[in-house]
PDB file of N, CA and C in Angstrom:
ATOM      1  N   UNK A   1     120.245  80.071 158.134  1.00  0.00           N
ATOM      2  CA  UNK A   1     120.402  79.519 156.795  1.00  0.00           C
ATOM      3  C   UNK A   1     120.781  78.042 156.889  1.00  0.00           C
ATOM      4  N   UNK A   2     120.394  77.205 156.266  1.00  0.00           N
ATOM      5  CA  UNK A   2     120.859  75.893 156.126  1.00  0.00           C
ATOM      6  C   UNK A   2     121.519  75.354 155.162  1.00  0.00           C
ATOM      7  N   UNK A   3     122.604  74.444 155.241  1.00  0.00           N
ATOM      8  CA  UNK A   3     123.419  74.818 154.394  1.00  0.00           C
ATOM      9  C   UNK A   3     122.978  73.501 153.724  1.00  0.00           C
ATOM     10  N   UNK A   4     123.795  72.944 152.553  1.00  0.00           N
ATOM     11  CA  UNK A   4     123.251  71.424 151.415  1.00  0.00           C
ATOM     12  C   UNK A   4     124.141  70.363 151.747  1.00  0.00           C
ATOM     13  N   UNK A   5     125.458  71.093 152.843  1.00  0.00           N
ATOM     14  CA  UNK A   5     125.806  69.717 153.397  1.00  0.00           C
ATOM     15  C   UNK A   5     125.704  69.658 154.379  1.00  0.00           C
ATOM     16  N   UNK A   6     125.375  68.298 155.042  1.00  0.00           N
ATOM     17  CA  UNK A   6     124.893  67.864 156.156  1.00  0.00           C
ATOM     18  C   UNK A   6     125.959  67.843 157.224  1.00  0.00           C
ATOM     19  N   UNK A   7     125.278  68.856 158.309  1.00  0.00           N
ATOM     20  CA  UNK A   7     126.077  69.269 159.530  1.00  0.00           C
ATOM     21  C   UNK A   7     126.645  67.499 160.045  1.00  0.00           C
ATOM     22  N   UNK A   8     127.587  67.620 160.883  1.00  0.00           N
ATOM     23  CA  UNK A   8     128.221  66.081 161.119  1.00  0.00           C
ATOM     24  C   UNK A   8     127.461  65.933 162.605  1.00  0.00           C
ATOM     25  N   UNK A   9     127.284  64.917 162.889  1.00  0.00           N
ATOM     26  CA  UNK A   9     126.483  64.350 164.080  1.00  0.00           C
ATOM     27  C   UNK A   9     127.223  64.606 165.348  1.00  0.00           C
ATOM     28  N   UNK A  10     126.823  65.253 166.657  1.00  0.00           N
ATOM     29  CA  UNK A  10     128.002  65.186 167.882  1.00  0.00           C
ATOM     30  C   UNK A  10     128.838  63.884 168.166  1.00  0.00           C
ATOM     31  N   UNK A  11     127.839  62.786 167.834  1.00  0.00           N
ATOM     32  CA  UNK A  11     128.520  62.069 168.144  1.00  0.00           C
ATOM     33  C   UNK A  11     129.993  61.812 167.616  1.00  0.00           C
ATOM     34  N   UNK A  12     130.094  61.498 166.290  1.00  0.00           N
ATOM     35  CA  UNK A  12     131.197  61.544 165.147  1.00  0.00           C
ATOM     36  C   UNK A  12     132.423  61.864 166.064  1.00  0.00           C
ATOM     37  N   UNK A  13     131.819  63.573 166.251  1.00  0.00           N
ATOM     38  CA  UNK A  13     132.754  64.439 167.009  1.00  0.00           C
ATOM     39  C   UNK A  13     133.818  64.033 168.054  1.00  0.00           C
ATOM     40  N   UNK A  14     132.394  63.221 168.987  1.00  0.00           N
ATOM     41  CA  UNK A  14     132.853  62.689 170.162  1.00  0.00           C
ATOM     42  C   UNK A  14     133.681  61.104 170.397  1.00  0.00           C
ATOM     43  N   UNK A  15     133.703  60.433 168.858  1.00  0.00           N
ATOM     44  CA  UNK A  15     134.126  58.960 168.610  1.00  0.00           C
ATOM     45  C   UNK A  15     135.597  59.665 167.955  1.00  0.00           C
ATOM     46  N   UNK A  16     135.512  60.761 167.198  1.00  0.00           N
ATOM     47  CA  UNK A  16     136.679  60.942 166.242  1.00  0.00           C
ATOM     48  C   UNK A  16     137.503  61.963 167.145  1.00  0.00           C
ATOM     49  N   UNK A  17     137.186  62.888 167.780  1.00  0.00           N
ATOM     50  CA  UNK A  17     138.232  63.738 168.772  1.00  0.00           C
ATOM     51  C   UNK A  17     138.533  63.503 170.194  1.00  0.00           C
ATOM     52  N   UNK A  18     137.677  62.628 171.042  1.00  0.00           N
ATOM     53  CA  UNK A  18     137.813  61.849 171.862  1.00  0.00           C
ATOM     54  C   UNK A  18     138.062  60.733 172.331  1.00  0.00           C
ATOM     55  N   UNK A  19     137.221  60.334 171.947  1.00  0.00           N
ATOM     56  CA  UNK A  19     137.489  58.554 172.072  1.00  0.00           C
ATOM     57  C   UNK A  19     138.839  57.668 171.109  1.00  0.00           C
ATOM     58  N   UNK A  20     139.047  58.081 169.982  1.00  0.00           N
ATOM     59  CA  UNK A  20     139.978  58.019 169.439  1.00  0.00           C
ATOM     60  C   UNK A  20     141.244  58.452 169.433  1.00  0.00           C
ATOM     61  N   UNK A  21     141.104  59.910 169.659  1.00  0.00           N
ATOM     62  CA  UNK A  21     142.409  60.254 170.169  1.00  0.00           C
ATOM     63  C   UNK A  21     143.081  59.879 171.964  1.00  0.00           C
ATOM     64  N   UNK A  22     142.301  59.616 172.309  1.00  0.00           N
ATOM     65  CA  UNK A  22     142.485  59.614 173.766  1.00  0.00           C
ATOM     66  C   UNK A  22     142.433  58.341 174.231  1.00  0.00           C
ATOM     67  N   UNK A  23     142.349  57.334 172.947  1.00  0.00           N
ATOM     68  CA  UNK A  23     142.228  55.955 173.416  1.00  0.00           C
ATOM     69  C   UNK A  23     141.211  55.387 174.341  1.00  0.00           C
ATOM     70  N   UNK A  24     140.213  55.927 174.226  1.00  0.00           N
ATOM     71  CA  UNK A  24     139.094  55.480 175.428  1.00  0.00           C
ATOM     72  C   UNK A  24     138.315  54.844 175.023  1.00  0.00           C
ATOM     73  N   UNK A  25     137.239  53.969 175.225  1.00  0.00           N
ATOM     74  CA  UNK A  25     136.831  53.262 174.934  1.00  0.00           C
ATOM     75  C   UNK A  25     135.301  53.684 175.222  1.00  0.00           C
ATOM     76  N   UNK A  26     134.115  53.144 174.432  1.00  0.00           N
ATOM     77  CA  UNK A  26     132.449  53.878 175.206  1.00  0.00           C
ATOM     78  C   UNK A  26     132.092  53.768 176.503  1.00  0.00           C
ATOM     79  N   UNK A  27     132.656  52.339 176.875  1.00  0.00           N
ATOM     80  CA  UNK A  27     132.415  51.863 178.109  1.00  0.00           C
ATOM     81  C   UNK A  27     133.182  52.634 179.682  1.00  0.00           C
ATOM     82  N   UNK A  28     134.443  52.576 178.912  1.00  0.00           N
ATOM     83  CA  UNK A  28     135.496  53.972 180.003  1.00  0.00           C
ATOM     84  C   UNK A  28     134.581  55.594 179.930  1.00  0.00           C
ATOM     85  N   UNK A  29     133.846  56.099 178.499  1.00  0.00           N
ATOM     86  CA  UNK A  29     133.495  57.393 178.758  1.00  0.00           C
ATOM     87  C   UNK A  29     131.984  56.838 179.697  1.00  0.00           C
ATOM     88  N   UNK A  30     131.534  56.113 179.187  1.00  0.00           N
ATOM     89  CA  UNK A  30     130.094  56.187 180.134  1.00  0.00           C
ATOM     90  C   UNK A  30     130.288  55.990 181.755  1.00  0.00           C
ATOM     91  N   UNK A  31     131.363  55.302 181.704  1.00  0.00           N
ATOM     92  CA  UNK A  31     132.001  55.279 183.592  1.00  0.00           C
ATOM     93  C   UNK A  31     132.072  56.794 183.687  1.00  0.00           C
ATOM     94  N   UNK A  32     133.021  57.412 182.837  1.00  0.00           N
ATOM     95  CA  UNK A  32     133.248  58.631 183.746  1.00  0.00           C
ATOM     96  C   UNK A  32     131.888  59.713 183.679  1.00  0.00           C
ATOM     97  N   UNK A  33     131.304  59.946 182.367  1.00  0.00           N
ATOM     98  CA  UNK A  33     129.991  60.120 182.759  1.00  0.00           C
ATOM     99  C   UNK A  33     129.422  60.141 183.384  1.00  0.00           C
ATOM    100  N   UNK A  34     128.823  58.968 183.849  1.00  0.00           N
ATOM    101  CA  UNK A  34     127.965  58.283 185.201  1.00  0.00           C
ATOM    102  C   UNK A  34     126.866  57.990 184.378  1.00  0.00           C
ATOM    103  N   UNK A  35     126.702  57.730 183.378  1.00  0.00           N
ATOM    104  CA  UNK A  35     125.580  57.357 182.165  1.00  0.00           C
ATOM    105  C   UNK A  35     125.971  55.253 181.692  1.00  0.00           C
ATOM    106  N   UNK A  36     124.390  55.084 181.220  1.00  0.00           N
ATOM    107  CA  UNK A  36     125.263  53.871 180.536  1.00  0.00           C
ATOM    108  C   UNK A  36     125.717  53.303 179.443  1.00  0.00           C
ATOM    109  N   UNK A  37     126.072  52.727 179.187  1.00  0.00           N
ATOM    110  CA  UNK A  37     127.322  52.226 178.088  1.00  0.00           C
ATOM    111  C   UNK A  37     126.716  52.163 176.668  1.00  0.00           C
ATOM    112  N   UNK A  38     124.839  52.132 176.771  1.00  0.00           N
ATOM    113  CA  UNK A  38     124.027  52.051 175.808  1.00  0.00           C
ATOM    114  C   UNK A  38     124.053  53.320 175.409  1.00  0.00           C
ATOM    115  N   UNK A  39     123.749  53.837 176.545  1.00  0.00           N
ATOM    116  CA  UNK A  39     123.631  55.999 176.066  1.00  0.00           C
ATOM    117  C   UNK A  39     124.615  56.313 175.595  1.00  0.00           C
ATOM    118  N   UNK A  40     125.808  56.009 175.854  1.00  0.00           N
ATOM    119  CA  UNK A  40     127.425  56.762 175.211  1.00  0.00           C
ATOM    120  C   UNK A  40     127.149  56.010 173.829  1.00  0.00           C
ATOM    121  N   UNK A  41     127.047  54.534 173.642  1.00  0.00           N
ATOM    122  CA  UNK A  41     127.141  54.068 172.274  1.00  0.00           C
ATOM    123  C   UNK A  41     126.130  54.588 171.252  1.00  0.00           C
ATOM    124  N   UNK A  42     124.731  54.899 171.954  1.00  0.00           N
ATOM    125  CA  UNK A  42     123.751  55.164 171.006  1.00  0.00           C
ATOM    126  C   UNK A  42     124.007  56.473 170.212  1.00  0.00           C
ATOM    127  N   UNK A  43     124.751  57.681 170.805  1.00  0.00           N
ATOM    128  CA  UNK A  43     125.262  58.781 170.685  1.00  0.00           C
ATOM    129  C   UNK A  43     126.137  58.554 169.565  1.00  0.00           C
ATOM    130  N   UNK A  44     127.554  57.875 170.047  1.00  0.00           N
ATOM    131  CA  UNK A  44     128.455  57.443 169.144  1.00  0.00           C
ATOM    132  C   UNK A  44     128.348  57.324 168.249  1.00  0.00           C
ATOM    133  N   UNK A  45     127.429  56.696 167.779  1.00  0.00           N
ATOM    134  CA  UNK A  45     126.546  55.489 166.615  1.00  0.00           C
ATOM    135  C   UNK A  45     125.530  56.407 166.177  1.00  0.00           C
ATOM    136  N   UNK A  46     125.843  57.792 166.512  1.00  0.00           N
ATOM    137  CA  UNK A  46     124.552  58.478 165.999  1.00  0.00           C
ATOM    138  C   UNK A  46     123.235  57.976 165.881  1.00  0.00           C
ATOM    139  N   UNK A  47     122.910  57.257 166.640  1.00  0.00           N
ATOM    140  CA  UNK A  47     121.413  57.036 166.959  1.00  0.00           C
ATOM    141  C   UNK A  47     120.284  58.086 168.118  1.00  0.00           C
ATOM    142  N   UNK A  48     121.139  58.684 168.725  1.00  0.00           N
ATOM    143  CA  UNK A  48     120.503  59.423 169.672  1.00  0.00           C
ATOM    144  C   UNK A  48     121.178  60.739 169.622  1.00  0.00           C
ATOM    145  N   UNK A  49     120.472  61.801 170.371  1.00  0.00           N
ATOM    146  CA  UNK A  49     121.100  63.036 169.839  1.00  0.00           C
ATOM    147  C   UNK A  49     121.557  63.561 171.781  1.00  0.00           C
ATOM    148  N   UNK A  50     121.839  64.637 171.658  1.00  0.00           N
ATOM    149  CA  UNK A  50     122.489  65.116 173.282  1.00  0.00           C
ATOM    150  C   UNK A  50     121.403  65.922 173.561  1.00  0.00           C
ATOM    151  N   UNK A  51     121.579  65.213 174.858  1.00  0.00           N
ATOM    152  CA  UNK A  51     120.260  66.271 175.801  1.00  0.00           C
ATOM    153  C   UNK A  51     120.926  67.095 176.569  1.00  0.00           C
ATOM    154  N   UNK A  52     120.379  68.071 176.462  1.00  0.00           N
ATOM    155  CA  UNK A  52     120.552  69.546 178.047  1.00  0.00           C
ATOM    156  C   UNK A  52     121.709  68.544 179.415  1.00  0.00           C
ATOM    157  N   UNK A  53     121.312  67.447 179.369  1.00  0.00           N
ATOM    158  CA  UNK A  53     121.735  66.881 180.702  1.00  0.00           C
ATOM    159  C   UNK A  53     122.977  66.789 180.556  1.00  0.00           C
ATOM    160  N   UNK A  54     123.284  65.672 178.731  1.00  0.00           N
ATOM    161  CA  UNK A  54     124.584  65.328 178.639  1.00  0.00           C
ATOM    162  C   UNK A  54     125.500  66.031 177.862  1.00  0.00           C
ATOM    163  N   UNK A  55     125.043  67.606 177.632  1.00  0.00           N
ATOM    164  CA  UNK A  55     125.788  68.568 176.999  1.00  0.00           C
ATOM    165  C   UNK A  55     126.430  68.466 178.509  1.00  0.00           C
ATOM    166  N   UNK A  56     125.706  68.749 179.378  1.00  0.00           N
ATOM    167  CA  UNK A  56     126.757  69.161 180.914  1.00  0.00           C
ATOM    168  C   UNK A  56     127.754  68.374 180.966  1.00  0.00           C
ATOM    169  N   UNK A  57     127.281  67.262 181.173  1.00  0.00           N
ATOM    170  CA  UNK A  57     128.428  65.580 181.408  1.00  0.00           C
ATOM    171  C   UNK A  57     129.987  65.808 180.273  1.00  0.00           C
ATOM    172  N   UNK A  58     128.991  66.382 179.464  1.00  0.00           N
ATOM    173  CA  UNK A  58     130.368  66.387 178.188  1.00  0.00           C
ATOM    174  C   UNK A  58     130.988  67.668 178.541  1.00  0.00           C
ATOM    175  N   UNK A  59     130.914  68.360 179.048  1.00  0.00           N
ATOM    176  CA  UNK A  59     131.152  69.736 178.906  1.00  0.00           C
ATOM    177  C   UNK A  59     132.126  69.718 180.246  1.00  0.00           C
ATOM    178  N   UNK A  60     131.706  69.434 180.950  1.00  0.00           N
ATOM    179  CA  UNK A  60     132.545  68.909 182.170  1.00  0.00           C
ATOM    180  C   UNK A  60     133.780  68.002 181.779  1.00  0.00           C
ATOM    181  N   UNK A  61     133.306  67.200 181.414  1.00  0.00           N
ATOM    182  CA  UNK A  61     134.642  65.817 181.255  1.00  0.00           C
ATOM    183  C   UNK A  61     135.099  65.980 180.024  1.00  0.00           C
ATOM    184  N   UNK A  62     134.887  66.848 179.134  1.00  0.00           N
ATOM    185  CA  UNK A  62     136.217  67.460 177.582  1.00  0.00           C
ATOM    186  C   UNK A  62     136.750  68.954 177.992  1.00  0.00           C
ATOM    187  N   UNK A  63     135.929  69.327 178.779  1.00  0.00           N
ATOM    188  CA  UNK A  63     136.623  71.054 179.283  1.00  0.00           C
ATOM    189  C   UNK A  63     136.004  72.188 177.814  1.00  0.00           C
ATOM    190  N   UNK A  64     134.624  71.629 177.719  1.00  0.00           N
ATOM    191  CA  UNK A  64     134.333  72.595 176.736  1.00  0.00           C
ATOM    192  C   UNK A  64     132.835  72.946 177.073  1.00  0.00           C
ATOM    193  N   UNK A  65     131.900  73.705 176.380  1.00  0.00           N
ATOM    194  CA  UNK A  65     130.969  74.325 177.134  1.00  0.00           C
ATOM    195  C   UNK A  65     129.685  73.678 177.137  1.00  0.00           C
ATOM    196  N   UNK A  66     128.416  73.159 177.345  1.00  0.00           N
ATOM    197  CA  UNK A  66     127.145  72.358 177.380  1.00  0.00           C
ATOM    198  C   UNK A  66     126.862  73.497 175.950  1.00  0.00           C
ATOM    199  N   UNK A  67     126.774  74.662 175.428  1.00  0.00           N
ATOM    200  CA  UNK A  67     126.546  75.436 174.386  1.00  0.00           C
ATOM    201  C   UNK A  67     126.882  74.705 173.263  1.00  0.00           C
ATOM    202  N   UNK A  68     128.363  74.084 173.042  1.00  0.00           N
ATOM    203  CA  UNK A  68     128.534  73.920 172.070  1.00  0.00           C
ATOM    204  C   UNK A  68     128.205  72.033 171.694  1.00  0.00           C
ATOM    205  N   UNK A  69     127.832  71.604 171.908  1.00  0.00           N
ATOM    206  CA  UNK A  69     127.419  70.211 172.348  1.00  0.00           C
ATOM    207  C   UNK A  69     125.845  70.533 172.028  1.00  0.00           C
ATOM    208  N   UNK A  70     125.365  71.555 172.438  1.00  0.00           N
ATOM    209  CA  UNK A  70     123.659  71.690 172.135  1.00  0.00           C
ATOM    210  C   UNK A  70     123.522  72.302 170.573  1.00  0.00           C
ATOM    211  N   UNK A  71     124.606  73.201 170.264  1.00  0.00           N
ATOM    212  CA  UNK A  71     124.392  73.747 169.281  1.00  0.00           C
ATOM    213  C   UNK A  71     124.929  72.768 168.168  1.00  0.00           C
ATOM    214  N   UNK A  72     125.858  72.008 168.623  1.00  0.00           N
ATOM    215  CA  UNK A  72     126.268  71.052 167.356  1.00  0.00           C
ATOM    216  C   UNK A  72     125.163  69.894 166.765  1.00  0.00           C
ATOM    217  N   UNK A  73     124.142  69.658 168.223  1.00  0.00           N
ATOM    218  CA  UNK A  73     123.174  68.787 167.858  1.00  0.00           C
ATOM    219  C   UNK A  73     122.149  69.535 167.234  1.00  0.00           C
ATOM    220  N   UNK A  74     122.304  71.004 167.632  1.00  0.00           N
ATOM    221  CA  UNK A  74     120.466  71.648 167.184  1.00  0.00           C
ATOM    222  C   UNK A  74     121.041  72.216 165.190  1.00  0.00           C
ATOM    223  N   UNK A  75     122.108  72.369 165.130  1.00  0.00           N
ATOM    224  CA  UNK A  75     122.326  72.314 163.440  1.00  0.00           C
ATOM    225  C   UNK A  75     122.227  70.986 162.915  1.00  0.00           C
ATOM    226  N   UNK A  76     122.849  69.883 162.969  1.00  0.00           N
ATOM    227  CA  UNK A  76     122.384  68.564 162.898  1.00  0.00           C
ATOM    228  C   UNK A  76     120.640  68.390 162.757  1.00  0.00           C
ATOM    229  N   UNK A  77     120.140  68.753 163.910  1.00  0.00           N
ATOM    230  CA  UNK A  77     118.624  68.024 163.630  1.00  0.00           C
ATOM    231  C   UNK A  77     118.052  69.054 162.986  1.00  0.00           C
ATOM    232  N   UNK A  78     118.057  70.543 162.480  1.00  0.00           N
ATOM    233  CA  UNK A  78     117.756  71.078 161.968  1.00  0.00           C
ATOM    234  C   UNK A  78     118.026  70.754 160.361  1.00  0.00           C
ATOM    235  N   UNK A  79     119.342  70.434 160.125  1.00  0.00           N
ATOM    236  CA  UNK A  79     119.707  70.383 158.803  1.00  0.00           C
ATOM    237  C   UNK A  79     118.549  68.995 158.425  1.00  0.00           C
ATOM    238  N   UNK A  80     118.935  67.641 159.303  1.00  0.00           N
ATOM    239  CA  UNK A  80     117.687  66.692 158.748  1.00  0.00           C
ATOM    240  C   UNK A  80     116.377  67.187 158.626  1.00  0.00           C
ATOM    241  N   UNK A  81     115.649  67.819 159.782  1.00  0.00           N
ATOM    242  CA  UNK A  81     114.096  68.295 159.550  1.00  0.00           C
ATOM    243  C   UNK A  81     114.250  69.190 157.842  1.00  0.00           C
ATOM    244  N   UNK A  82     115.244  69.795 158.128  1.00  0.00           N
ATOM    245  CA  UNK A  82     114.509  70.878 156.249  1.00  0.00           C
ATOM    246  C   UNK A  82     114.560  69.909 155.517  1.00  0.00           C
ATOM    247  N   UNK A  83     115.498  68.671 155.211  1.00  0.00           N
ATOM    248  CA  UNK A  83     115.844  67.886 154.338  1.00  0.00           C
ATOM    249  C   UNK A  83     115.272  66.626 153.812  1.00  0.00           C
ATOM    250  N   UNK A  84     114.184  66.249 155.248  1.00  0.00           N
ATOM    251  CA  UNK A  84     113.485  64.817 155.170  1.00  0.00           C
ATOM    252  C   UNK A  84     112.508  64.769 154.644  1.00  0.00           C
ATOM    253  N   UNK A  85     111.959  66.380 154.753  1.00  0.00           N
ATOM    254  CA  UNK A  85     110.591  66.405 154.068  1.00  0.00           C
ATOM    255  C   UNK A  85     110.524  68.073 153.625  1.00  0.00           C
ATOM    256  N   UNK A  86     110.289  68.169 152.394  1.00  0.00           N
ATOM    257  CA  UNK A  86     109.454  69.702 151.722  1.00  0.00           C
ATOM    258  C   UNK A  86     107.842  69.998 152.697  1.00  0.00           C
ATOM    259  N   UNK A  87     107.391  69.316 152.903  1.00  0.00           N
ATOM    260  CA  UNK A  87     106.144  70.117 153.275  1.00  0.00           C
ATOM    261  C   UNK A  87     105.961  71.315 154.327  1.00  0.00           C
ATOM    262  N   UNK A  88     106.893  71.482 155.081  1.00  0.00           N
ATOM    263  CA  UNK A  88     107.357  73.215 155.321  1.00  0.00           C
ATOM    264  C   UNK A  88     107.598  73.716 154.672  1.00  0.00           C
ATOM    265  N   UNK A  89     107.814  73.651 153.038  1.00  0.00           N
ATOM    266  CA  UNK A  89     107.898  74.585 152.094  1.00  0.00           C
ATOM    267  C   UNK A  89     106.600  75.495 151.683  1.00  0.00           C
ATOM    268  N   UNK A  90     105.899  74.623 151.815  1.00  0.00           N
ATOM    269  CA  UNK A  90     103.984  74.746 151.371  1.00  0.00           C
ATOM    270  C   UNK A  90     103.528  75.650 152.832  1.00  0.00           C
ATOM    271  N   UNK A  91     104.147  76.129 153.405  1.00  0.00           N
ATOM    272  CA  UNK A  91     103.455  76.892 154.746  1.00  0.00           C
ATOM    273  C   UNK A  91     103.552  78.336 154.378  1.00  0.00           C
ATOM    274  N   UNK A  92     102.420  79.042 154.025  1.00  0.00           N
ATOM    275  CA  UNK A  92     102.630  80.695 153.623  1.00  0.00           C
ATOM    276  C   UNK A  92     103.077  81.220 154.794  1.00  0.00           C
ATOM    277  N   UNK A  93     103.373  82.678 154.686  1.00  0.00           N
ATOM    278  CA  UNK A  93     103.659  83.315 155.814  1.00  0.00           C
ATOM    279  C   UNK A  93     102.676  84.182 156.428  1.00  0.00           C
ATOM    280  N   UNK A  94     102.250  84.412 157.559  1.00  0.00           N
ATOM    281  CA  UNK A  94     101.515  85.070 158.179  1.00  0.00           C
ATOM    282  C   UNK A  94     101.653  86.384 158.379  1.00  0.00           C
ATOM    283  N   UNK A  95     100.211  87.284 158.133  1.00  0.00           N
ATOM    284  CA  UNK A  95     100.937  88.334 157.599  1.00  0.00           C
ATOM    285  C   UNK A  95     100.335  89.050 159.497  1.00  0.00           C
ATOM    286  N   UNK A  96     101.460  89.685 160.377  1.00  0.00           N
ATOM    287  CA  UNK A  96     101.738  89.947 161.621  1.00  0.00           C
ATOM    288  C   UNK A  96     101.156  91.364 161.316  1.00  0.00           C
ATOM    289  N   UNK A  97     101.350  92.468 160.792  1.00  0.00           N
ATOM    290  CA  UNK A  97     100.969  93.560 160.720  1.00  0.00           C
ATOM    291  C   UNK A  97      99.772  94.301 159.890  1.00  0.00           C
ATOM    292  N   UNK A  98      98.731  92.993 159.665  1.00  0.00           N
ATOM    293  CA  UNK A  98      97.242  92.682 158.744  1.00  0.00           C
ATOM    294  C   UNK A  98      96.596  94.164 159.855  1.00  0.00           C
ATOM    295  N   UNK A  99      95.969  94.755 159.319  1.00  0.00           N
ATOM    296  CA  UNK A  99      94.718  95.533 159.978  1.00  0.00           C
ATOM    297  C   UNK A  99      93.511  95.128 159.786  1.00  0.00           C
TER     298      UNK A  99
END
């Protein structure tokens, strides 16, 4: 189900419960990462979304799981795709059990 308000971006997550509370800076998380300072900011800045790779990186260095880092991004880009455009509305359904 998708809901009418818009899931919050990982990044947010990762500027407002990390980086903020913990005083760190993009440039300190992309060191410990091993990523660069563009990839942590583009994230941050919600411009880019988390890949398979850097659910791990995060998941490792906050002590939480690559699952929830994938799933926070795949409600996010899901909630934009239903929202940017209706024309998946116009797609009938296929009928699987036709004889």
């Amino acid at each position: 189900m998708i809901t009418k308000r818009k899931p919050r971006h990982p990044g947010g997550l990762i500027k407002r419960q990390y980086l903020e509370t913990l005083d760190m800076t993009i440039t300190e998380l992309a060191e410990r990462l091993g990523v660069s300072r563009k990839t942590v900011s583009e994230i941050v800045n919600e411009q880019a979304g988390i890949t398979p790779n850097m659910a791990l990186r995060l998941a490792t260095a906050f002590g939480t799981t690559p699952e929830l880092w994938l799933n926070l991004q795949q409600k996010y880009d899901l909630w934009c795709a239903a929202n940017e455009s209706d024309a998946w509305k116009e797609i009938s359904p296929i009928n699987l059990h036709a004889s």
